[in-house]
Structure formats: C-alpha cells, structure tokens
mmCIF file of C-alpha atoms in Angstrom:
data_model
loop_
_atom_site.group_PDB
_atom_site.id
_atom_site.type_symbol
_atom_site.label_atom_id
_atom_site.label_comp_id
_atom_site.label_asym_id
_atom_site.label_seq_id
_atom_site.Cartn_x
_atom_site.Cartn_y
_atom_site.Cartn_z
ATOM 1 C CA MET A 1 0.000 0.000 0.000
ATOM 2 C CA ALA A 2 1.421 3.401 -0.985
ATOM 3 C CA GLU A 3 2.254 5.825 1.784
ATOM 4 C CA LYS A 4 -0.572 8.289 2.297
ATOM 5 C CA ASP A 5 -0.103 11.992 2.799
ATOM 6 C CA TYR A 6 -1.681 12.828 6.166
ATOM 7 C CA LYS A 7 -1.006 16.583 6.060
ATOM 8 C CA ASN A 8 -4.638 17.376 5.242
ATOM 9 C CA VAL A 9 -6.128 15.284 8.028
ATOM 10 C CA MET A 10 -7.741 17.332 10.787
ATOM 11 C CA HIS A 11 -5.861 15.942 13.790
ATOM 12 C CA LEU A 12 -7.809 16.037 17.022
ATOM 13 C CA GLY A 13 -4.995 16.549 19.511
ATOM 14 C CA ASN A 14 -6.006 20.109 20.304
ATOM 15 C CA PRO A 15 -9.049 21.693 21.990
ATOM 16 C CA THR A 16 -10.267 23.644 18.924
ATOM 17 C CA ASN A 17 -10.590 20.606 16.661
ATOM 18 C CA THR A 18 -12.039 18.461 19.442
ATOM 19 C CA ILE A 19 -14.712 21.076 20.270
ATOM 20 C CA ALA A 20 -15.561 21.431 16.555
ATOM 21 C CA VAL A 21 -16.237 17.671 16.263
ATOM 22 C CA LEU A 22 -18.237 17.531 19.513
ATOM 23 C CA ASN A 23 -20.379 20.500 18.420
ATOM 24 C CA ARG A 24 -20.917 19.070 14.945
ATOM 25 C CA TYR A 25 -22.474 15.954 16.435
ATOM 26 C CA GLY A 26 -24.046 17.527 19.523
ATOM 27 C CA PHE A 27 -22.032 15.072 21.632
ATOM 28 C CA SER A 28 -22.275 15.197 25.406
ATOM 29 C CA PHE A 29 -19.893 13.357 27.726
ATOM 30 C CA GLN A 30 -21.257 10.412 29.671
ATOM 31 C CA LYS A 31 -20.002 9.923 33.200
ATOM 32 C CA LYS A 32 -20.892 6.220 33.175
ATOM 33 C CA PHE A 33 -18.254 5.627 30.466
ATOM 34 C CA GLY A 34 -15.575 7.681 32.224
ATOM 35 C CA GLN A 35 -14.981 9.800 29.120
ATOM 36 C CA ASN A 36 -12.013 12.182 29.206
ATOM 37 C CA PHE A 37 -10.599 12.974 25.757
ATOM 38 C CA LEU A 38 -6.939 13.883 25.252
ATOM 39 C CA ILE A 39 -6.404 17.385 23.853
ATOM 40 C CA ASP A 40 -2.607 17.511 23.738
ATOM 41 C CA GLU A 41 -1.088 16.387 20.448
ATOM 42 C CA ASN A 42 2.420 16.099 21.916
ATOM 43 C CA VAL A 43 1.178 13.628 24.548
ATOM 44 C CA VAL A 44 -0.711 11.588 21.934
ATOM 45 C CA GLU A 45 2.323 11.357 19.663
ATOM 46 C CA LYS A 46 4.618 10.469 22.554
ATOM 47 C CA ILE A 47 2.318 7.626 23.654
ATOM 48 C CA VAL A 48 2.311 6.113 20.155
ATOM 49 C CA ARG A 49 6.066 6.605 19.795
ATOM 50 C CA ASP A 50 6.812 5.069 23.211
ATOM 51 C CA ALA A 51 4.517 2.149 22.407
ATOM 52 C CA GLY A 52 6.975 1.373 19.610
ATOM 53 C CA VAL A 53 4.222 1.097 16.988
ATOM 54 C CA THR A 54 5.557 0.263 13.503
ATOM 55 C CA LYS A 55 4.125 -0.724 10.119
ATOM 56 C CA ASP A 56 4.537 -4.378 11.165
ATOM 57 C CA ASP A 57 2.126 -4.005 14.068
ATOM 58 C CA PHE A 58 -1.490 -4.907 14.676
ATOM 59 C CA VAL A 59 -2.754 -2.556 17.412
ATOM 60 C CA LEU A 60 -5.839 -2.905 19.575
ATOM 61 C CA GLU A 61 -7.108 0.409 20.942
ATOM 62 C CA ILE A 62 -9.613 0.330 23.788
ATOM 63 C CA GLY A 63 -11.992 3.286 24.069
ATOM 64 C CA PRO A 64 -10.915 5.479 21.129
ATOM 65 C CA GLY A 65 -13.352 8.278 22.035
ATOM 66 C CA ILE A 66 -13.549 10.549 18.981
ATOM 67 C CA GLY A 67 -10.382 9.009 17.512
ATOM 68 C CA THR A 68 -7.690 11.391 18.794
ATOM 69 C CA MET A 69 -5.063 8.695 19.342
ATOM 70 C CA THR A 70 -6.542 6.348 16.737
ATOM 71 C CA GLN A 71 -5.536 8.755 13.965
ATOM 72 C CA ILE A 72 -1.871 8.692 15.011
ATOM 73 C CA LEU A 73 -1.984 4.911 15.498
ATOM 74 C CA CYS A 74 -3.358 4.475 11.948
ATOM 75 C CA GLU A 75 -0.514 6.580 10.581
ATOM 76 C CA ASN A 76 2.075 4.357 12.268
ATOM 77 C CA ALA A 77 0.627 0.823 12.411
ATOM 78 C CA ARG A 78 -0.170 -1.817 9.813
ATOM 79 C CA GLU A 79 -3.689 -2.280 11.177
ATOM 80 C CA VAL A 80 -5.738 -0.848 14.044
ATOM 81 C CA VAL A 81 -8.880 -2.218 15.662
ATOM 82 C CA ALA A 82 -10.618 0.325 17.914
ATOM 83 C CA VAL A 83 -13.235 -0.987 20.355
ATOM 84 C CA GLU A 84 -15.794 1.582 21.524
ATOM 85 C CA ILE A 85 -18.790 0.953 23.793
ATOM 86 C CA ASP A 86 -20.623 4.300 23.316
ATOM 87 C CA ASP A 87 -22.968 4.077 20.312
ATOM 88 C CA LYS A 88 -22.996 7.897 19.990
ATOM 89 C CA LEU A 89 -19.280 7.834 19.112
ATOM 90 C CA ILE A 90 -19.544 5.221 16.342
ATOM 91 C CA PRO A 91 -20.767 7.593 13.556
ATOM 92 C CA ILE A 92 -18.176 10.204 14.585
ATOM 93 C CA LEU A 93 -15.410 7.618 14.175
ATOM 94 C CA THR A 94 -16.614 5.779 11.077
ATOM 95 C CA GLU A 95 -18.075 8.668 9.073
ATOM 96 C CA ASP A 96 -15.821 11.507 10.142
ATOM 97 C CA THR A 97 -12.581 11.458 12.130
ATOM 98 C CA LEU A 98 -11.283 8.080 10.859
ATOM 99 C CA SER A 99 -12.848 8.147 7.380
ATOM 100 C CA TRP A 100 -9.499 9.036 5.774
ATOM 101 C CA TYR A 101 -7.863 5.802 6.971
ATOM 102 C CA ASP A 102 -8.233 2.399 5.312
ATOM 103 C CA ASN A 103 -6.329 0.380 7.940
ATOM 104 C CA VAL A 104 -8.780 0.759 10.838
ATOM 105 C CA THR A 105 -11.825 -1.213 11.977
ATOM 106 C CA VAL A 106 -14.177 0.208 14.616
ATOM 107 C CA ILE A 107 -15.964 -2.419 16.713
ATOM 108 C CA HIS A 108 -18.993 -1.306 18.722
ATOM 109 C CA GLU A 109 -18.669 -3.561 21.767
ATOM 110 C CA ASP A 110 -17.882 -3.774 25.466
ATOM 111 C CA ILE A 111 -14.175 -4.728 25.586
ATOM 112 C CA LEU A 112 -14.849 -7.048 28.535
ATOM 113 C CA LYS A 113 -17.198 -9.116 26.350
ATOM 114 C CA LEU A 114 -15.026 -9.221 23.232
ATOM 115 C CA ASP A 115 -13.063 -12.387 22.387
ATOM 116 C CA ILE A 116 -9.654 -10.732 21.947
ATOM 117 C CA VAL A 117 -7.825 -14.062 21.529
ATOM 118 C CA LYS A 118 -10.054 -14.815 18.528
ATOM 119 C CA LEU A 119 -9.495 -11.292 17.183
ATOM 120 C CA ALA A 120 -5.698 -11.647 17.466
ATOM 121 C CA ASN A 121 -5.824 -15.036 15.733
ATOM 122 C CA GLU A 122 -7.993 -13.786 12.875
ATOM 123 C CA ARG A 123 -6.301 -10.422 12.291
ATOM 124 C CA ASN A 124 -2.707 -11.118 13.313
ATOM 125 C CA GLY A 125 -2.250 -14.840 12.801
ATOM 126 C CA GLY A 126 -2.027 -15.406 16.558
ATOM 127 C CA LYS A 127 1.171 -13.325 16.769
ATOM 128 C CA PRO A 128 1.571 -10.918 19.710
ATOM 129 C CA ILE A 129 -0.441 -7.718 19.418
ATOM 130 C CA LYS A 130 0.130 -4.286 20.941
ATOM 131 C CA VAL A 131 -2.571 -2.705 23.077
ATOM 132 C CA VAL A 132 -2.624 1.097 23.306
ATOM 133 C CA ALA A 133 -5.342 2.960 25.180
ATOM 134 C CA ASN A 134 -6.465 5.911 27.244
ATOM 135 C CA LEU A 135 -8.416 3.791 29.722
ATOM 136 C CA PRO A 136 -11.472 4.927 31.682
ATOM 137 C CA TYR A 137 -10.448 4.986 35.347
ATOM 138 C CA TYR A 138 -13.410 2.972 36.624
ATOM 139 C CA ILE A 139 -12.611 -0.087 34.510
ATOM 140 C CA THR A 140 -8.799 -0.076 34.308
ATOM 141 C CA THR A 141 -8.129 -3.115 36.496
ATOM 142 C CA PRO A 142 -10.756 -5.468 34.932
ATOM 143 C CA ILE A 143 -9.451 -4.618 31.439
ATOM 144 C CA ILE A 144 -5.795 -5.235 32.303
ATOM 145 C CA MET A 145 -6.496 -8.431 34.204
ATOM 146 C CA GLY A 146 -8.847 -9.625 31.447
ATOM 147 C CA LEU A 147 -6.059 -9.205 28.871
ATOM 148 C CA PHE A 148 -3.556 -11.116 31.000
ATOM 149 C CA GLU A 149 -5.783 -13.857 32.396
ATOM 150 C CA SER A 150 -7.342 -14.778 29.049
ATOM 151 C CA HIS A 151 -3.795 -15.271 27.700
ATOM 152 C CA VAL A 152 -4.222 -12.897 24.770
ATOM 153 C CA PRO A 153 -0.997 -13.031 22.688
ATOM 154 C CA LEU A 154 0.493 -9.724 23.844
ATOM 155 C CA ASP A 155 3.662 -7.868 23.029
ATOM 156 C CA SER A 156 2.943 -4.905 25.276
ATOM 157 C CA ILE A 157 0.174 -2.812 26.792
ATOM 158 C CA THR A 158 0.801 0.959 26.735
ATOM 159 C CA ILE A 159 -1.975 2.710 28.605
ATOM 160 C CA MET A 160 -2.953 6.015 30.124
ATOM 161 C CA VAL A 161 -4.373 5.423 33.587
ATOM 162 C CA GLN A 162 -4.948 7.302 36.814
ATOM 163 C CA LYS A 163 -1.488 8.147 38.225
ATOM 164 C CA GLU A 164 -2.260 6.403 41.498
ATOM 165 C CA VAL A 165 -3.095 3.170 39.618
ATOM 166 C CA ALA A 166 0.105 3.393 37.548
ATOM 167 C CA ASP A 167 2.104 3.771 40.778
ATOM 168 C CA ARG A 168 0.335 0.761 42.253
ATOM 169 C CA MET A 169 1.317 -1.431 39.303
ATOM 170 C CA GLN A 170 5.042 -0.955 39.730
ATOM 171 C CA VAL A 171 5.648 -0.719 43.501
ATOM 172 C CA GLY A 172 7.163 -3.421 45.709
ATOM 173 C CA PRO A 173 6.451 -4.810 49.207
ATOM 174 C CA GLY A 174 6.184 -2.566 52.235
ATOM 175 C CA THR A 175 4.593 0.423 50.476
ATOM 176 C CA LYS A 176 1.012 1.580 50.963
ATOM 177 C CA ASP A 177 0.213 1.236 47.240
ATOM 178 C CA TYR A 178 1.450 -2.370 47.069
ATOM 179 C CA GLY A 179 -1.364 -4.860 46.622
ATOM 180 C CA ALA A 180 -2.999 -7.542 44.510
ATOM 181 C CA LEU A 181 -2.795 -5.425 41.324
ATOM 182 C CA SER A 182 0.968 -4.848 41.798
ATOM 183 C CA LEU A 183 1.594 -8.577 42.124
ATOM 184 C CA ALA A 184 -0.682 -9.595 39.263
ATOM 185 C CA VAL A 185 0.856 -7.096 36.841
ATOM 186 C CA GLN A 186 4.413 -8.004 37.890
ATOM 187 C CA TYR A 187 3.697 -11.715 37.430
ATOM 188 C CA TYR A 188 2.693 -11.202 33.802
ATOM 189 C CA ALA A 189 4.704 -8.173 32.696
ATOM 190 C CA LYS A 190 7.485 -5.685 33.350
ATOM 191 C CA PRO A 191 5.859 -2.324 34.267
ATOM 192 C CA GLN A 192 7.463 1.022 33.469
ATOM 193 C CA ILE A 193 5.955 4.497 33.871
ATOM 194 C CA LEU A 194 6.775 6.472 30.712
ATOM 195 C CA LEU A 195 5.069 9.793 31.249
ATOM 196 C CA ASN A 196 3.085 11.781 33.805
ATOM 197 C CA VAL A 197 0.139 13.643 32.295
ATOM 198 C CA PRO A 198 -1.584 16.545 34.101
ATOM 199 C CA ALA A 199 -5.376 16.835 34.263
ATOM 200 C CA SER A 200 -5.207 19.925 32.007
ATOM 201 C CA CYS A 201 -4.439 17.662 28.991
ATOM 202 C CA PHE A 202 -8.003 16.285 29.000
ATOM 203 C CA MET A 203 -11.513 17.393 28.165
ATOM 204 C CA PRO A 204 -13.453 17.396 30.415
ATOM 205 C CA ARG A 205 -10.726 17.915 32.971
ATOM 206 C CA PRO A 206 -10.616 14.994 35.461
ATOM 207 C CA ASN A 207 -10.056 15.497 39.194
ATOM 208 C CA VAL A 208 -6.780 13.567 39.173
ATOM 209 C CA ASP A 209 -3.560 13.436 37.174
ATOM 210 C CA SER A 210 -2.745 10.522 34.891
ATOM 211 C CA ALA A 211 0.301 8.538 33.855
ATOM 212 C CA VAL A 212 1.244 6.445 30.848
ATOM 213 C CA ILE A 213 2.538 3.033 31.866
ATOM 214 C CA GLN A 214 3.909 0.317 29.628
ATOM 215 C CA LEU A 215 3.496 -3.341 30.561
ATOM 216 C CA THR A 216 5.889 -5.482 28.518
ATOM 217 C CA ARG A 217 4.670 -9.074 28.580
ATOM 218 C CA TYR A 218 7.091 -11.706 29.890
ATOM 219 C CA GLU A 219 7.569 -14.708 27.650
ATOM 220 C CA LYS A 220 7.649 -16.709 30.865
ATOM 221 C CA PRO A 221 6.596 -15.447 34.327
ATOM 222 C CA PRO A 222 9.516 -14.545 36.623
ATOM 223 C CA VAL A 223 8.438 -17.125 39.234
ATOM 224 C CA GLU A 224 7.504 -20.781 38.977
ATOM 225 C CA VAL A 225 4.188 -21.686 40.543
ATOM 226 C CA ALA A 226 2.382 -25.015 40.304
ATOM 227 C CA ASP A 227 -1.103 -23.501 40.592
ATOM 228 C CA GLU A 228 -1.433 -19.935 39.315
ATOM 229 C CA HIS A 229 -5.090 -19.685 40.440
ATOM 230 C CA LEU A 230 -4.216 -20.772 43.983
ATOM 231 C CA MET A 231 -1.466 -18.144 44.164
ATOM 232 C CA PHE A 232 -3.842 -15.385 43.094
ATOM 233 C CA ARG A 233 -6.544 -16.527 45.535
ATOM 234 C CA LEU A 234 -3.888 -16.416 48.238
ATOM 235 C CA ILE A 235 -2.829 -12.908 47.176
ATOM 236 C CA ARG A 236 -6.436 -11.646 47.099
ATOM 237 C CA ALA A 237 -7.192 -13.114 50.522
ATOM 238 C CA SER A 238 -4.048 -11.480 51.979
ATOM 239 C CA PHE A 239 -4.961 -8.013 50.706
ATOM 240 C CA ASN A 240 -8.710 -8.186 51.312
ATOM 241 C CA GLN A 241 -7.828 -7.779 54.999
ATOM 242 C CA ARG A 242 -4.391 -6.257 54.635
ATOM 243 C CA ARG A 243 -4.057 -5.126 58.260
ATOM 244 C CA LYS A 244 -4.438 -8.708 59.475
ATOM 245 C CA THR A 245 -1.686 -11.283 59.634
ATOM 246 C CA MET A 246 -1.718 -13.829 56.812
ATOM 247 C CA THR A 247 -2.549 -16.571 59.296
ATOM 248 C CA ASN A 248 -5.819 -14.739 60.018
ATOM 249 C CA SER A 249 -6.621 -13.185 56.627
ATOM 250 C CA VAL A 250 -6.050 -16.399 54.660
ATOM 251 C CA GLY A 251 -7.320 -18.662 57.463
ATOM 252 C CA ASN A 252 -10.650 -16.755 57.474
ATOM 253 C CA SER A 253 -11.002 -16.471 53.703
ATOM 254 C CA PRO A 254 -14.054 -18.042 52.026
ATOM 255 C CA GLU A 255 -11.967 -18.244 48.830
ATOM 256 C CA LEU A 256 -9.547 -20.775 50.321
ATOM 257 C CA SER A 257 -10.264 -23.775 52.492
ATOM 258 C CA VAL A 258 -7.004 -23.383 54.383
ATOM 259 C CA SER A 259 -7.118 -23.456 58.180
ATOM 260 C CA LYS A 260 -5.116 -21.070 60.347
ATOM 261 C CA GLU A 261 -2.981 -24.022 61.446
ATOM 262 C CA GLN A 262 -2.237 -25.022 57.845
ATOM 263 C CA MET A 263 -1.382 -21.427 57.000
ATOM 264 C CA ALA A 264 0.963 -21.055 59.987
ATOM 265 C CA ALA A 265 2.696 -24.341 59.069
ATOM 266 C CA ALA A 266 3.124 -23.251 55.420
ATOM 267 C CA LEU A 267 4.564 -19.890 56.499
ATOM 268 C CA GLU A 268 7.027 -21.663 58.792
ATOM 269 C CA LYS A 269 8.127 -23.963 55.933
ATOM 270 C CA CYS A 270 8.877 -20.866 53.870
ATOM 271 C CA GLY A 271 10.897 -19.333 56.701
ATOM 272 C CA LEU A 272 8.253 -16.689 57.379
ATOM 273 C CA SER A 273 6.767 -15.573 60.687
ATOM 274 C CA ALA A 274 3.203 -16.613 61.574
ATOM 275 C CA THR A 275 2.503 -12.897 62.199
ATOM 276 C CA VAL A 276 3.652 -11.680 58.762
ATOM 277 C CA ARG A 277 1.222 -9.629 56.634
ATOM 278 C CA GLY A 278 0.695 -10.050 52.920
ATOM 279 C CA GLU A 279 1.998 -6.550 52.202
ATOM 280 C CA ALA A 280 5.491 -7.681 53.325
ATOM 281 C CA LEU A 281 5.764 -10.592 50.860
ATOM 282 C CA THR A 282 7.415 -10.521 47.447
ATOM 283 C CA LEU A 283 5.962 -12.238 44.382
ATOM 284 C CA GLU A 284 8.589 -14.987 44.843
ATOM 285 C CA GLN A 285 7.435 -15.577 48.426
ATOM 286 C CA PHE A 286 3.764 -15.769 47.390
ATOM 287 C CA ALA A 287 4.710 -18.310 44.704
ATOM 288 C CA GLU A 288 6.696 -20.393 47.214
ATOM 289 C CA LEU A 289 3.837 -20.256 49.701
ATOM 290 C CA ALA A 290 1.313 -21.326 47.043
ATOM 291 C CA ASN A 291 3.578 -24.235 46.072
ATOM 292 C CA VAL A 292 3.862 -25.381 49.703
ATOM 293 C CA LEU A 293 0.072 -25.135 50.240
ATOM 294 C CA SER A 294 -0.488 -26.969 46.982
ATOM 295 C CA GLU A 295 1.697 -29.864 48.141
ATOM 296 C CA ASP A 296 0.442 -29.930 51.718
ATOM 297 C CA THR A 297 -3.281 -29.598 51.121
ATOM 298 C CA GLY A 298 -3.647 -31.019 47.622
ATOM 299 C CA LYS A 299 -5.372 -27.756 46.628
#
C-alpha cells in the first residue's frame, strides 16, 4: 500500500478541533463511560512513539473516544482495531474522524465481552499484538487483568491510567500502594511508567492526574508456581484484609479452604513468621507459599 499523505487530516490533539467535532455531532460526555478525551497532540504522539508502533504491528485500541489517538496509530501501524462501547461515538469515528484511513476497523462492543484471543488469531495470525489505550479509570483493572488472564498473545500494553493506579502497578512490598494489582501485573509483565500527564491535557478535565505506563509481557513469568489460580486466591485473601496477619486473613477467607494451622505451618516452611502480613511478601514468596500449600493440602 502506498504511503498516504496525512497533512490534510484534521488531527484532534487540540481543543479547537475536538470542540468542533463535539459540536458538529451535539455530543455530550457520559459519566458512566468515564470519558475524558486527550487534547494535547504532543502527549498523543509520545504515547504512540513510546509504544513502539511500527508498520509491522497490529494494534488494539480500547476506548478510542472521537479518535484522537486512533488517527496517530493508523498513521504508524499496519492495522488498528478500535473498540468503543458508546454508540454515539460510532458515527463520529466511522463517518468523520477516521474516514481518511483504510487500515482501521471500529468495533462497537464492550471490551470485557469481546473475544480478543479470537481477534488476534484472525487479524494477526495469533502473533503478539500491541494494546494502546487511554483507559477509563473505573474499569482499568478489569481490562488489564482480562487481557492477561485470558492469555491474549500480547507484546505490550501501553496505557494512560490514573497516576495512582500506575504507581500501584510498579511498587514493591512494604509500600502503601502495594497490593494484589501490583503482584498480578508483575507476574505477567514488566511495568514502566513512561510519562506523567496533568489533568489539564483532557476534556473534560478529570479530578486527578494521569500517567502512561507500559506493561511489557514476559515470555515466561519470573516465578515458577504449580497452581497460578491458587497463588492469586492467596494474594487476594491477603490483601482483602491487609491489616491482618496472613494466618488470620487467609485462614478466614471463604476463597480458600485453608485453616489457620495449615497457613501457619506453610509460612514456617517458607521461613516466614506466623505474624507476617501479605503486604510484606514478594511475588517470589507468594509463589513459594502457594507451592507449599499446593503440596500440603492437595489444593
């Protein structure tokens, strides 16, 4: 396909062009979808550049909005699939802001209900895809965990999220932000914050600042665990009552039929105190603990 000249495209990474599109369609923001559109072209271009998008890449964009980042993705990728839940945005994308591009498909669907593994197989021959998105804050964690847990063939996920959530994904034990999300992300991928983005770069302006974080998928997780699901149930139980010792939080958990005595014995086998809390354990220690429980209880 010959290189297109994109000079005449009305790029949306500025307030004037964004307002013009919104007015043209009488669009009003919906709180239930957590809509905050980027209005800083430099930020948009940096996200796409840092995502390492090339003409070899198939890119999945989640929540394209009016297509601000989609335009730049189309100009850099081989193919883009943009998944948008809001039916009022579909005509804006298909008939207007993305109409210049022939390498994009807009899917009107809830990303949590879409079979992304099937999509990657059909559109990219099952090879790893890149995910790039400005994610709605209220649904960030389910989307990320859905991508990892369904074993979508992933190269990387480069996403704009609430700054606090980005911090949580990359911290280690002993910090207040450390929790189940930190451990889950670090089991599947290497997290790196690329860029902090102030609230002023969005329309409407959110109440919090954002950050762009890249999650580069590991070919193989950094720890060996016999039962991945058991480890994550153990992690969730530990952080559901994070102020309690693991003997109590896991021993009382309806998710795990592990008694306090079994938990104390497993902790001892791992060289850990019976009074330790989950927030003090590394991913390696959770994996070791899950392996011991798996052997001892046949879970």
